[in-house]
C-alpha cells in the first residue's frame, strides 16, 4: 500500500507530464507521444484523483474535462472596471488621435498594435501562479464567475510558469473553421463565431464546454510588482508565463527608440517598425484579414508607456490611451419591440425578437431569432434595447450586440416556464428549452408542415394555412391522418373550393411515390435527416422493418459500425425507432401505401461531385476489394463508369500492377488518379 506522499508524487509527476504534452500539442503543434499514450497518462491521473480526492490539485489538468453538474455563475465585482474602447473607422481619425496624445507627452511616443479579436472578453485571476477565477465582462463593473467553464479551455494555463499573483485580460474565441463545422451541426443558429463562443461559455455543464474547441488570447496583464513599465514588455512577460498572446503584434517607435532585441528575438513574428510606417501596417493587416482562421473586427492601437497611460487616464466609457481601429462601420441598427417564443416540431422553444423593420443587404428584416437563453444572457438582450443586426453571407439575420440598453425598465429576457401553446412545464436540455408534450398543438403543427414541406414529401397545396385549418377542424392530428381524411370535408370552408380540394387530393396521392429515403427523413425524427437516412440505407437497412428490428435490440454498436454514425445518433435511432408510438405511426403510413422500403437496385445518390465524369479502373487496391467497390462510389456521386478506356473516358483510377488501360489512357490524355487521390476526393 503506497502512502499519501508516494501517491501525491505520482499525481504531481503525471500532471506535469500531461501539461508538458498539452503544451507540445496545443501550443507548439509538435506532439511527442501518441493520443493513446496521452490518454493513458490522463486516465491514470483521473483514477487516482477519484480514489484520493483529498490529494487532487486545484490546477490539475483533469479539470479540463469539465463536469456534468450544473454551474452557477455568481456575480463578481471587477476590481478594475472593464471599460470599452473608443473607436475610429478611418485612418485620418486614428492619426488625429495620435497627434492629440503627442501633445500630452514630451517623451518619445511608442504604440503597440494588436489584433482586435472578435470573441468574448475574459478576466483571469491567478494566485501564486494558479488559475483561481475567470470572470466575464458583464456590464463592466460586475461580471459572472465562469471559472469551471474556462478551465476546460486548452490554452488557458491552469498554472503559470512562475508563481505570480496577477490579473489578466483576454479574449475567448472560436476559430472560423471550427465555427463553421460546429455551427452546421446546430443548423447554423449562430451569426458569427463571437456569438457561438459567448453562448458556449455560458453553458451550465462544463463538460459541454469542454467539447467546444474554444481558444484564448491574452492582451493585458496587471502585476503586483510594477517593474514593467511598457506594454511590449508586459506582452512578452504574459507570453513567458504560458499564455497565448496575439501572433501579430506591431510595435511602432520613433527613430531614436531604445533597444528591444531580446523581445523580438523571442518573437520573430512580431513587427518592430517606425511610427510613420503605421498606416502601411494597418492597410496590410486589413488586406490580410480574410486569410486568418479567426475573425478580427479591427486593430487596437495602445500607448506603450504605462506612465503615459496613467497620465491620460480614462473617461467613464473608455481609456484615453487606446483606440480601436474598426474595419467596418456597424450594420443595421434597430429596436426590439417584443420578444416572443416559438415551439418547433421537436419541441424546441426558440425566442424570437420582433424588431422595428430595417433593411439588411436588400431585404426587410423584422424578426430575428435569439436562439436560446444562453445566447440572450451572453448578449444581455431585453425588450426596448437598441441592437446591431447583421446578416453575414447567407446566414439568417442575427443580433450582434446591444448598442444601448432600454430605459423603460425591461430586464434581460427570461424564457417562460411553460409552453406558450399547451402550458406544459418546459424542460431544459443543453442550451435549449423544450416542450415535452408530443401532442402539443404547436409541435404537431411543426411536424405536419415539415412533413409536407419542400425538400421532404413536397405535398403541393398542403401549406401552413391548410394544415392549420385541418387541425382546427379536427381532421388531422398526426402525420398518418394526412392519408386518412377526406379532402371533401374542406369544401364549403373559406378558400376551399372544388378546384383547391382536387389539387390537395392530387398532391397527397402523388406523395405516395416518394422513395423510402425521403419518407424516412420526412418523419422529422430528431437527428434523422437526409444525410443519416442515406448512410443507414446504404449500410443495408433497405426497409423500415429491418431498421426497427435492430433499433429494438438496443445495441448502439449495430449503428456506430456505420461510418458517419456516432454514439449520439445511434442512441437517437434506438430511442425513436424503438418507441411504440413512432412504430404505430409508421405502421399506419405503411397501410396508407407509402414506400417504407427501398426499391431493388436503387442507387442512392449522395452528391453530384462526379457528375459529367466517366471513370474506368485498372490494377488492384488496398481499400477497394473488389475494385468494383470504387466504381460504386463514383456512381453514388453522379459519375458514370465504363469497362474500357475510350475517347469518352475522363478519369482512370490506377492501382498496383495496372494493365494496358494505363498506356491507352495516357495516349488519350485521360486523367490518371491514384487510390490516395481518389479517397481524398471521396472525403472532400
Ligand atoms: S484592450 C479598457 N485589446 O474589445 C479596454 N481589447 O471594446 C481594454 N478586445 O470586449 C481592452 N481584442 O475584449 C483590448 N487586443 C485587444 C483586444 C480587445 C479584443 C475586446 C475586448 C473588449 C472590447 C473592447
Short mmCIF file of N, CA and C and ligand atoms in Angstrom, two decimals, residues 83-85 114-117 121 137 169-171 217 219-220 300 302 319, ligand 1:
data_model
loop_
_atom_site.label_atom_id
_atom_site.label_comp_id
_atom_site.label_asym_id
_atom_site.label_seq_id
_atom_site.Cartn_x
_atom_site.Cartn_y
_atom_site.Cartn_z
N UNK A 83 -13.66 48.80 -18.99
CA UNK A 83 -14.21 49.82 -19.87
C UNK A 83 -14.28 49.32 -21.30
N UNK A 84 -14.93 50.11 -22.14
CA UNK A 84 -14.96 49.78 -23.57
C UNK A 84 -13.77 50.44 -24.25
N UNK A 85 -13.72 50.31 -25.56
CA UNK A 85 -12.67 51.00 -26.30
C UNK A 85 -13.32 52.09 -27.15
N UNK A 114 -2.37 45.68 -31.70
CA UNK A 114 -2.79 44.28 -31.57
C UNK A 114 -4.01 44.04 -32.44
N UNK A 115 -4.24 42.78 -32.70
CA UNK A 115 -5.48 42.45 -33.40
C UNK A 115 -6.63 42.59 -32.42
N UNK A 116 -7.78 43.02 -32.92
CA UNK A 116 -8.97 43.05 -32.07
C UNK A 116 -9.78 41.82 -32.41
N UNK A 117 -9.53 40.77 -31.67
CA UNK A 117 -10.20 39.51 -31.97
C UNK A 117 -11.65 39.60 -31.52
N UNK A 121 -14.95 38.65 -23.94
CA UNK A 121 -13.91 39.10 -23.00
C UNK A 121 -13.82 38.19 -21.78
N UNK A 137 -17.05 39.84 -18.75
CA UNK A 137 -17.03 41.30 -18.67
C UNK A 137 -18.27 41.82 -17.96
N UNK A 169 -6.28 40.00 -18.81
CA UNK A 169 -7.49 40.12 -19.62
C UNK A 169 -7.21 39.57 -20.99
N UNK A 170 -8.21 38.96 -21.53
CA UNK A 170 -8.04 38.42 -22.87
C UNK A 170 -9.37 38.16 -23.51
N UNK A 171 -9.30 37.39 -24.56
CA UNK A 171 -10.48 37.13 -25.36
C UNK A 171 -10.59 35.62 -25.56
N UNK A 217 -6.74 34.35 -26.27
CA UNK A 217 -5.50 35.09 -26.34
C UNK A 217 -5.56 36.21 -25.32
N UNK A 219 -4.26 39.86 -23.72
CA UNK A 219 -3.67 41.11 -24.23
C UNK A 219 -3.33 42.14 -23.16
N UNK A 220 -3.73 41.90 -21.92
CA UNK A 220 -3.33 42.84 -20.86
C UNK A 220 -2.98 42.05 -19.60
N UNK A 300 -6.31 47.17 -32.33
CA UNK A 300 -6.31 48.06 -31.17
C UNK A 300 -4.94 48.71 -31.11
N UNK A 302 -2.44 50.92 -28.91
CA UNK A 302 -2.30 51.23 -27.49
C UNK A 302 -1.01 51.97 -27.22
N UNK A 319 -10.69 54.02 -21.96
CA UNK A 319 -9.39 54.61 -21.64
C UNK A 319 -8.97 55.58 -22.75
S1 LIG B 1 -7.78 46.22 -24.73
C1 LIG B 1 -10.11 49.08 -21.48
N1 LIG B 1 -7.01 44.67 -26.64
O1 LIG B 1 -12.55 44.59 -27.39
C2 LIG B 1 -10.35 48.09 -22.54
N2 LIG B 1 -9.33 44.68 -26.11
O2 LIG B 1 -14.25 47.28 -26.69
C3 LIG B 1 -9.06 47.45 -22.92
N3 LIG B 1 -10.67 43.16 -27.49
O3 LIG B 1 -14.56 43.37 -25.22
C4 LIG B 1 -9.29 46.48 -23.95
N4 LIG B 1 -9.00 42.37 -28.69
O4 LIG B 1 -12.36 42.09 -25.02
C5 LIG B 1 -8.06 45.10 -25.93
N5 LIG B 1 -6.14 43.32 -28.31
C6 LIG B 1 -7.17 43.75 -27.60
C7 LIG B 1 -8.49 43.27 -27.84
C8 LIG B 1 -9.54 43.77 -27.06
C9 LIG B 1 -10.30 42.31 -28.46
C10 LIG B 1 -12.06 43.35 -26.99
C11 LIG B 1 -12.19 43.37 -25.51
C12 LIG B 1 -13.42 44.19 -25.28
C13 LIG B 1 -13.54 45.02 -26.49
C14 LIG B 1 -13.31 46.46 -26.10
#
